[in-house]
């Protein structure tokens, strides 16, 4: 729930909050958000925000994902110059909106666009001097978003470094999305570096992606433990789960025990979502459980007439459990807070307590 100073003053006017308690309450809330003065407001789904975010995504996509062969034919020096000019221009405009006009959202989005120019600038430099490393020239700028190549790692490092620097001066959570995408790409492009060869097996790539995803989730948890007045960990949780869960889900196995353990792991993700107050774990966990149930229906119980009815009863029971939890949510939360082991309580981020 988001509250503003005007909301609190309105509560005083309505008699819901004592006037002498307003200042201590505001001081307490300010102490919990030491960077609130610099943080961007919570995003809203209105026309202005929609246009701001849509425009930023169009610019970012135009310079990378939707770049044409003619764009790449400009040559390395021209691509680097274009990226630098774009980066400087959007940084100046974003800085002006952020500080001079106090427009945090459009200003932060312009800074995010500037950050997204870093991979293009590095591509131009590598193209100009042939600095592709042992894995050779990987293709055009557009191929960065399509093909998995070890030579892209330098561009991903540039995006991460630029994003971290930008966050230092403009704490805007959407910038983390640029970093998260770069980390996700890196989880795939690091495989040739780790195994020291351009050719690798599917299992090797899957293992690297899975462990890299776990590492990103650990970073997301650390970011969650240090709140800064905005949800900076959301994108890290999302792309960390993409790398970890997808690589885990595509693992082939003929063992029924392994498949059952996979289902239990996904059930565990649902409970982790409650512990960390992160819905992304519940979404992936639910998808995993649904996939396992689909496997049972397709293979194990393919000729069973009772399986759909039994599964329907299980679904109804889950819904009933959800209704019961909703009714007793406050009491359950109080009981969990009281009886949760200290180690698990320490793991929970501030927003989940």
CSV table of C-alpha atoms in Angstrom, one decimal:
chain,number,residue,atom,x,y,z
A,1,UNK,CA,0.0,0.0,0.0
A,2,UNK,CA,1.3,3.4,-1.0
A,3,UNK,CA,0.6,6.5,1.2
A,4,UNK,CA,1.5,10.1,0.6
A,5,UNK,CA,1.9,13.0,3.0
A,6,UNK,CA,-1.4,14.4,1.7
A,7,UNK,CA,-3.1,11.0,2.6
A,8,UNK,CA,-1.8,11.3,6.2
A,9,UNK,CA,-2.9,14.9,6.6
A,10,UNK,CA,-6.3,13.9,5.2
A,11,UNK,CA,-6.5,11.2,7.9
A,12,UNK,CA,-5.8,13.8,10.5
A,13,UNK,CA,-8.6,16.0,9.1
A,14,UNK,CA,-11.0,13.1,9.1
A,15,UNK,CA,-10.2,12.2,12.7
A,16,UNK,CA,-8.6,8.8,11.9
A,17,UNK,CA,-5.2,10.0,13.1
A,18,UNK,CA,-4.3,12.2,16.0
A,19,UNK,CA,-2.7,15.5,15.0
A,20,UNK,CA,0.1,15.1,17.5
A,21,UNK,CA,1.1,11.8,16.1
A,22,UNK,CA,1.4,13.0,12.5
A,23,UNK,CA,5.0,14.4,12.8
A,24,UNK,CA,6.5,11.4,14.6
A,25,UNK,CA,4.9,9.1,12.1
A,26,UNK,CA,6.2,11.0,9.1
A,27,UNK,CA,9.7,11.1,10.7
A,28,UNK,CA,9.6,7.3,11.2
A,29,UNK,CA,8.5,6.7,7.6
A,30,UNK,CA,11.3,9.0,6.4
A,31,UNK,CA,13.9,7.1,8.4
A,32,UNK,CA,12.8,3.9,6.7
A,33,UNK,CA,13.3,5.4,3.3
A,34,UNK,CA,16.6,7.3,3.5
A,35,UNK,CA,16.7,7.8,-0.3
A,36,UNK,CA,13.0,8.7,-0.7
A,37,UNK,CA,13.9,12.2,-1.9
A,38,UNK,CA,15.8,10.8,-4.8
A,39,UNK,CA,13.6,7.8,-5.6
A,40,UNK,CA,11.2,7.7,-8.4
A,41,UNK,CA,7.5,7.5,-7.6
A,42,UNK,CA,5.7,4.2,-7.9
A,43,UNK,CA,4.7,3.5,-11.5
A,44,UNK,CA,1.0,4.0,-12.3
A,45,UNK,CA,-1.0,2.6,-15.1
A,46,UNK,CA,-2.2,5.8,-16.6
A,47,UNK,CA,-1.9,7.4,-20.1
A,48,UNK,CA,1.2,9.5,-19.3
A,49,UNK,CA,3.2,6.6,-17.8
A,50,UNK,CA,2.1,4.3,-20.6
A,51,UNK,CA,3.4,6.8,-23.2
A,52,UNK,CA,6.6,7.3,-21.3
A,53,UNK,CA,7.4,3.6,-21.0
A,54,UNK,CA,6.3,2.8,-24.5
A,55,UNK,CA,8.4,5.5,-26.0
A,56,UNK,CA,11.5,4.4,-24.1
A,57,UNK,CA,11.0,0.8,-25.1
A,58,UNK,CA,10.6,1.9,-28.8
A,59,UNK,CA,13.9,3.8,-28.7
A,60,UNK,CA,15.7,1.0,-27.0
A,61,UNK,CA,14.3,-1.6,-29.4
A,62,UNK,CA,15.0,0.6,-32.5
A,63,UNK,CA,18.7,0.8,-31.7
A,64,UNK,CA,19.1,-2.9,-31.1
A,65,UNK,CA,16.4,-5.5,-31.5
A,66,UNK,CA,14.9,-3.9,-34.6
A,67,UNK,CA,18.1,-2.6,-36.2
A,68,UNK,CA,18.4,-3.5,-39.9
A,69,UNK,CA,21.4,-4.7,-42.0
A,70,UNK,CA,21.7,-1.2,-43.4
A,71,UNK,CA,22.1,0.2,-39.9
A,72,UNK,CA,24.9,-2.3,-39.2
A,73,UNK,CA,26.5,-1.4,-42.5
A,74,UNK,CA,27.3,2.0,-41.2
A,75,UNK,CA,30.5,0.5,-39.8
A,76,UNK,CA,32.1,0.3,-36.4
A,77,UNK,CA,33.2,4.0,-36.0
A,78,UNK,CA,29.8,5.3,-37.1
A,79,UNK,CA,27.9,2.9,-34.7
A,80,UNK,CA,30.1,3.9,-31.8
A,81,UNK,CA,29.6,7.6,-32.6
A,82,UNK,CA,25.9,7.1,-32.9
A,83,UNK,CA,25.7,5.4,-29.5
A,84,UNK,CA,27.8,8.0,-27.8
A,85,UNK,CA,25.8,10.9,-29.2
A,86,UNK,CA,22.5,9.1,-28.2
A,87,UNK,CA,23.9,8.4,-24.8
A,88,UNK,CA,25.1,11.9,-24.1
A,89,UNK,CA,21.9,13.5,-25.4
A,90,UNK,CA,19.6,11.2,-23.4
A,91,UNK,CA,21.7,11.6,-20.3
A,92,UNK,CA,21.5,15.4,-20.5
A,93,UNK,CA,17.8,15.3,-21.1
A,94,UNK,CA,17.2,12.8,-18.4
A,95,UNK,CA,19.3,14.7,-15.9
A,96,UNK,CA,17.4,17.9,-16.6
A,97,UNK,CA,14.0,16.2,-16.1
A,98,UNK,CA,15.2,14.4,-13.0
A,99,UNK,CA,16.7,17.4,-11.2
A,100,UNK,CA,15.4,20.6,-12.7
A,101,UNK,CA,11.8,19.6,-13.4
A,102,UNK,CA,11.5,16.9,-10.7
A,103,UNK,CA,10.0,14.5,-13.3
A,104,UNK,CA,11.6,11.3,-12.0
A,105,UNK,CA,9.8,8.8,-14.3
A,106,UNK,CA,10.5,10.3,-17.7
A,107,UNK,CA,13.9,11.4,-16.6
A,108,UNK,CA,14.8,7.9,-15.3
A,109,UNK,CA,13.5,6.4,-18.6
A,110,UNK,CA,15.8,8.7,-20.6
A,111,UNK,CA,18.7,7.6,-18.4
A,112,UNK,CA,17.8,4.0,-19.1
A,113,UNK,CA,17.9,4.7,-22.8
A,114,UNK,CA,21.3,6.1,-22.4
A,115,UNK,CA,22.4,3.0,-20.5
A,116,UNK,CA,21.1,0.8,-23.4
A,117,UNK,CA,23.5,2.5,-25.8
A,118,UNK,CA,26.5,1.0,-24.0
A,119,UNK,CA,26.4,-2.4,-25.9
A,120,UNK,CA,26.1,-0.6,-29.2
A,121,UNK,CA,29.1,1.6,-28.5
A,122,UNK,CA,31.2,-1.5,-27.5
A,123,UNK,CA,30.0,-3.3,-30.6
A,124,UNK,CA,31.3,-0.5,-32.7
A,125,UNK,CA,34.7,-0.5,-31.0
A,126,UNK,CA,35.0,-4.2,-31.3
A,127,UNK,CA,34.0,-4.1,-35.0
A,128,UNK,CA,36.5,-1.3,-35.7
A,129,UNK,CA,39.5,-3.0,-34.2
A,130,UNK,CA,38.5,-6.7,-34.5
A,131,UNK,CA,38.5,-7.1,-30.7
A,132,UNK,CA,36.2,-10.2,-30.7
A,133,UNK,CA,38.4,-12.5,-28.7
A,134,UNK,CA,38.9,-16.2,-29.4
A,135,UNK,CA,35.3,-16.8,-30.6
A,136,UNK,CA,35.4,-14.4,-33.6
A,137,UNK,CA,33.0,-11.9,-35.1
A,138,UNK,CA,29.5,-12.9,-34.0
A,139,UNK,CA,27.4,-11.0,-36.5
A,140,UNK,CA,25.4,-7.8,-36.7
A,141,UNK,CA,24.0,-5.6,-33.9
A,142,UNK,CA,20.6,-7.3,-34.4
A,143,UNK,CA,22.2,-10.7,-33.8
A,144,UNK,CA,23.0,-9.7,-30.3
A,145,UNK,CA,19.4,-10.2,-29.4
A,146,UNK,CA,19.0,-13.4,-31.5
A,147,UNK,CA,22.1,-15.6,-31.4
A,148,UNK,CA,24.1,-17.0,-28.5
A,149,UNK,CA,27.8,-16.2,-28.9
A,150,UNK,CA,30.7,-15.9,-26.5
A,151,UNK,CA,31.8,-12.7,-28.2
A,152,UNK,CA,28.8,-10.8,-26.9
A,153,UNK,CA,30.1,-11.0,-23.3
A,154,UNK,CA,32.0,-7.7,-23.6
A,155,UNK,CA,28.8,-5.9,-24.7
A,156,UNK,CA,26.9,-7.4,-21.7
A,157,UNK,CA,29.6,-6.3,-19.3
A,158,UNK,CA,29.4,-2.7,-20.7
A,159,UNK,CA,25.6,-2.7,-20.2
A,160,UNK,CA,25.9,-3.9,-16.6
A,161,UNK,CA,28.7,-1.4,-15.7
A,162,UNK,CA,26.8,1.5,-17.3
A,163,UNK,CA,23.6,0.5,-15.4
A,164,UNK,CA,25.4,0.3,-12.1
A,165,UNK,CA,26.9,3.8,-12.6
A,166,UNK,CA,23.5,5.2,-13.6
A,167,UNK,CA,21.9,3.8,-10.6
A,168,UNK,CA,24.4,5.5,-8.4
A,169,UNK,CA,23.2,8.9,-9.5
A,170,UNK,CA,19.7,8.2,-10.7
A,171,UNK,CA,18.1,5.4,-8.5
A,172,UNK,CA,15.4,4.5,-11.0
A,173,UNK,CA,14.2,0.8,-10.8
A,174,UNK,CA,13.6,0.4,-14.5
A,175,UNK,CA,17.4,0.8,-15.1
A,176,UNK,CA,17.8,-2.6,-13.3
A,177,UNK,CA,15.8,-4.1,-16.2
A,178,UNK,CA,18.7,-3.2,-18.6
A,179,UNK,CA,21.1,-4.9,-16.2
A,180,UNK,CA,18.9,-7.9,-15.7
A,181,UNK,CA,18.5,-8.5,-19.5
A,182,UNK,CA,22.3,-8.2,-19.8
A,183,UNK,CA,22.8,-10.8,-17.0
A,184,UNK,CA,20.2,-13.1,-18.6
A,185,UNK,CA,22.0,-12.9,-22.0
A,186,UNK,CA,25.4,-13.4,-20.2
A,187,UNK,CA,24.1,-16.6,-18.5
A,188,UNK,CA,23.9,-18.1,-22.0
A,189,UNK,CA,26.9,-16.4,-23.6
A,190,UNK,CA,29.3,-17.4,-20.8
A,191,UNK,CA,29.2,-21.1,-21.7
A,192,UNK,CA,32.0,-21.0,-24.4
A,193,UNK,CA,34.2,-19.1,-21.9
A,194,UNK,CA,33.6,-21.5,-19.1
A,195,UNK,CA,34.3,-24.6,-21.2
A,196,UNK,CA,37.0,-22.9,-23.3
A,197,UNK,CA,35.6,-23.9,-26.7
A,198,UNK,CA,33.1,-22.7,-29.2
A,199,UNK,CA,31.3,-26.0,-29.5
A,200,UNK,CA,29.4,-27.2,-26.4
A,201,UNK,CA,26.6,-29.6,-25.5
A,202,UNK,CA,23.1,-28.7,-24.6
A,203,UNK,CA,23.6,-30.1,-21.1
A,204,UNK,CA,26.6,-27.8,-20.6
A,205,UNK,CA,24.7,-24.7,-21.7
A,206,UNK,CA,21.8,-25.7,-19.5
A,207,UNK,CA,24.0,-26.2,-16.4
A,208,UNK,CA,25.7,-22.8,-16.8
A,209,UNK,CA,22.3,-21.1,-17.2
A,210,UNK,CA,20.9,-22.8,-14.2
A,211,UNK,CA,23.7,-21.9,-11.9
A,212,UNK,CA,24.0,-18.4,-13.2
A,213,UNK,CA,20.3,-17.9,-12.6
A,214,UNK,CA,20.8,-19.0,-9.0
A,215,UNK,CA,23.6,-16.4,-8.7
A,216,UNK,CA,21.3,-13.7,-10.0
A,217,UNK,CA,18.6,-14.7,-7.5
A,218,UNK,CA,21.1,-14.4,-4.7
A,219,UNK,CA,22.0,-10.9,-5.9
A,220,UNK,CA,18.3,-10.1,-6.0
A,221,UNK,CA,17.8,-11.3,-2.4
A,222,UNK,CA,20.8,-9.1,-1.3
A,223,UNK,CA,19.2,-6.1,-3.1
A,224,UNK,CA,15.9,-6.9,-1.4
A,225,UNK,CA,17.6,-6.9,2.0
A,226,UNK,CA,18.7,-3.3,1.4
A,227,UNK,CA,15.6,-1.3,0.3
A,228,UNK,CA,16.3,2.1,-1.3
A,229,UNK,CA,12.8,3.5,-1.8
A,230,UNK,CA,11.9,1.5,-4.9
A,231,UNK,CA,11.6,-2.0,-6.1
A,232,UNK,CA,15.1,-2.4,-7.5
A,233,UNK,CA,15.1,-6.2,-7.2
A,234,UNK,CA,12.0,-7.1,-9.3
A,235,UNK,CA,13.8,-7.4,-12.6
A,236,UNK,CA,16.6,-9.4,-11.0
A,237,UNK,CA,14.1,-11.9,-9.5
A,238,UNK,CA,12.3,-12.1,-12.9
A,239,UNK,CA,15.3,-12.8,-15.1
A,240,UNK,CA,17.1,-14.9,-12.5
A,241,UNK,CA,14.0,-17.1,-12.4
A,242,UNK,CA,13.9,-17.2,-16.2
A,243,UNK,CA,17.5,-18.5,-16.3
A,244,UNK,CA,17.2,-20.9,-13.4
A,245,UNK,CA,13.6,-22.2,-14.0
A,246,UNK,CA,13.8,-22.6,-17.7
A,247,UNK,CA,17.1,-24.4,-17.7
A,248,UNK,CA,15.8,-26.7,-14.9
A,249,UNK,CA,12.6,-27.3,-16.7
A,250,UNK,CA,14.2,-28.4,-20.0
A,251,UNK,CA,16.3,-31.1,-18.3
A,252,UNK,CA,15.5,-34.4,-19.8
A,253,UNK,CA,15.1,-37.4,-17.5
A,254,UNK,CA,13.5,-40.8,-17.7
A,255,UNK,CA,13.3,-41.1,-13.9
A,256,UNK,CA,9.8,-40.7,-12.4
A,257,UNK,CA,11.5,-39.8,-9.1
A,258,UNK,CA,13.3,-36.9,-10.8
A,259,UNK,CA,10.1,-35.6,-12.3
A,260,UNK,CA,8.3,-35.8,-8.9
A,261,UNK,CA,11.2,-34.0,-7.2
A,262,UNK,CA,10.9,-31.3,-9.9
A,263,UNK,CA,7.2,-30.9,-9.0
A,264,UNK,CA,8.1,-30.6,-5.3
A,265,UNK,CA,10.7,-28.0,-6.1
A,266,UNK,CA,8.0,-25.9,-7.9
A,267,UNK,CA,5.7,-26.3,-4.9
A,268,UNK,CA,8.6,-25.0,-2.8
A,269,UNK,CA,8.9,-22.0,-5.1
A,270,UNK,CA,5.2,-21.1,-4.3
A,271,UNK,CA,6.1,-21.1,-0.6
A,272,UNK,CA,9.2,-19.1,-1.2
A,273,UNK,CA,7.0,-16.5,-2.9
A,274,UNK,CA,5.2,-16.1,0.4
A,275,UNK,CA,8.4,-16.0,2.4
A,276,UNK,CA,10.0,-13.3,0.2
A,277,UNK,CA,6.7,-11.7,-0.8
A,278,UNK,CA,7.6,-12.1,-4.5
A,279,UNK,CA,4.8,-13.2,-6.9
A,280,UNK,CA,7.3,-14.2,-9.6
A,281,UNK,CA,8.2,-17.4,-7.7
A,282,UNK,CA,4.6,-18.3,-7.4
A,283,UNK,CA,4.1,-17.8,-11.1
A,284,UNK,CA,7.0,-20.0,-12.1
A,285,UNK,CA,6.2,-22.6,-9.4
A,286,UNK,CA,2.6,-22.8,-10.6
A,287,UNK,CA,3.7,-23.3,-14.2
A,288,UNK,CA,6.1,-26.0,-13.1
A,289,UNK,CA,3.4,-27.9,-11.2
A,290,UNK,CA,1.0,-27.5,-14.1
A,291,UNK,CA,3.6,-28.9,-16.4
A,292,UNK,CA,4.2,-31.9,-14.2
A,293,UNK,CA,0.4,-32.6,-14.0
A,294,UNK,CA,0.2,-32.3,-17.8
A,295,UNK,CA,3.0,-34.9,-18.1
A,296,UNK,CA,1.0,-37.2,-15.8
A,297,UNK,CA,-2.1,-36.7,-17.8
A,298,UNK,CA,-0.3,-37.2,-21.1
A,299,UNK,CA,2.0,-40.1,-20.2
A,300,UNK,CA,1.5,-41.8,-16.9
A,301,UNK,CA,-2.4,-41.7,-16.6
A,302,UNK,CA,-3.2,-41.4,-20.3
A,303,UNK,CA,-5.8,-44.2,-20.3
A,304,UNK,CA,-7.2,-43.4,-16.8
A,305,UNK,CA,-10.8,-42.2,-16.7
A,306,UNK,CA,-10.5,-41.2,-13.1
A,307,UNK,CA,-7.5,-39.0,-13.4
A,308,UNK,CA,-9.3,-35.8,-14.6
A,309,UNK,CA,-11.9,-36.2,-11.8
A,310,UNK,CA,-9.2,-36.8,-9.2
A,311,UNK,CA,-7.3,-33.8,-10.5
A,312,UNK,CA,-10.4,-31.7,-10.4
A,313,UNK,CA,-10.9,-32.6,-6.7
A,314,UNK,CA,-7.4,-31.6,-6.0
A,315,UNK,CA,-7.9,-28.2,-7.8
A,316,UNK,CA,-11.1,-27.6,-5.8
A,317,UNK,CA,-9.3,-28.4,-2.6
A,318,UNK,CA,-6.5,-25.9,-3.5
A,319,UNK,CA,-9.1,-23.2,-4.2
A,320,UNK,CA,-10.8,-24.0,-0.8
A,321,UNK,CA,-7.4,-23.8,0.9
A,322,UNK,CA,-6.9,-20.4,-0.7
A,323,UNK,CA,-10.3,-19.2,0.5
A,324,UNK,CA,-9.5,-20.4,4.0
A,325,UNK,CA,-6.1,-18.6,3.9
A,326,UNK,CA,-7.8,-15.4,2.7
A,327,UNK,CA,-10.2,-15.5,5.6
A,328,UNK,CA,-7.6,-16.2,8.2
A,329,UNK,CA,-4.7,-14.3,6.5
A,330,UNK,CA,-4.1,-11.9,9.3
A,331,UNK,CA,-4.1,-14.6,12.0
A,332,UNK,CA,-1.9,-16.8,9.9
A,333,UNK,CA,0.6,-14.0,9.3
A,334,UNK,CA,0.7,-13.2,13.0
A,335,UNK,CA,1.3,-16.9,13.8
A,336,UNK,CA,4.1,-17.1,11.2
A,337,UNK,CA,5.8,-14.0,12.5
A,338,UNK,CA,5.7,-15.4,16.0
A,339,UNK,CA,6.9,-18.9,15.2
A,340,UNK,CA,9.1,-18.5,12.2
A,341,UNK,CA,12.7,-19.6,13.0
A,342,UNK,CA,15.1,-16.7,13.5
A,343,UNK,CA,17.2,-17.8,10.5
A,344,UNK,CA,14.2,-17.8,8.2
A,345,UNK,CA,12.9,-14.5,9.6
A,346,UNK,CA,16.3,-12.9,8.9
A,347,UNK,CA,16.2,-14.1,5.3
A,348,UNK,CA,13.0,-12.2,4.6
A,349,UNK,CA,13.3,-8.8,3.0
A,350,UNK,CA,12.0,-5.7,4.7
A,351,UNK,CA,8.9,-5.5,2.6
A,352,UNK,CA,7.9,-9.1,3.5
A,353,UNK,CA,7.9,-8.5,7.3
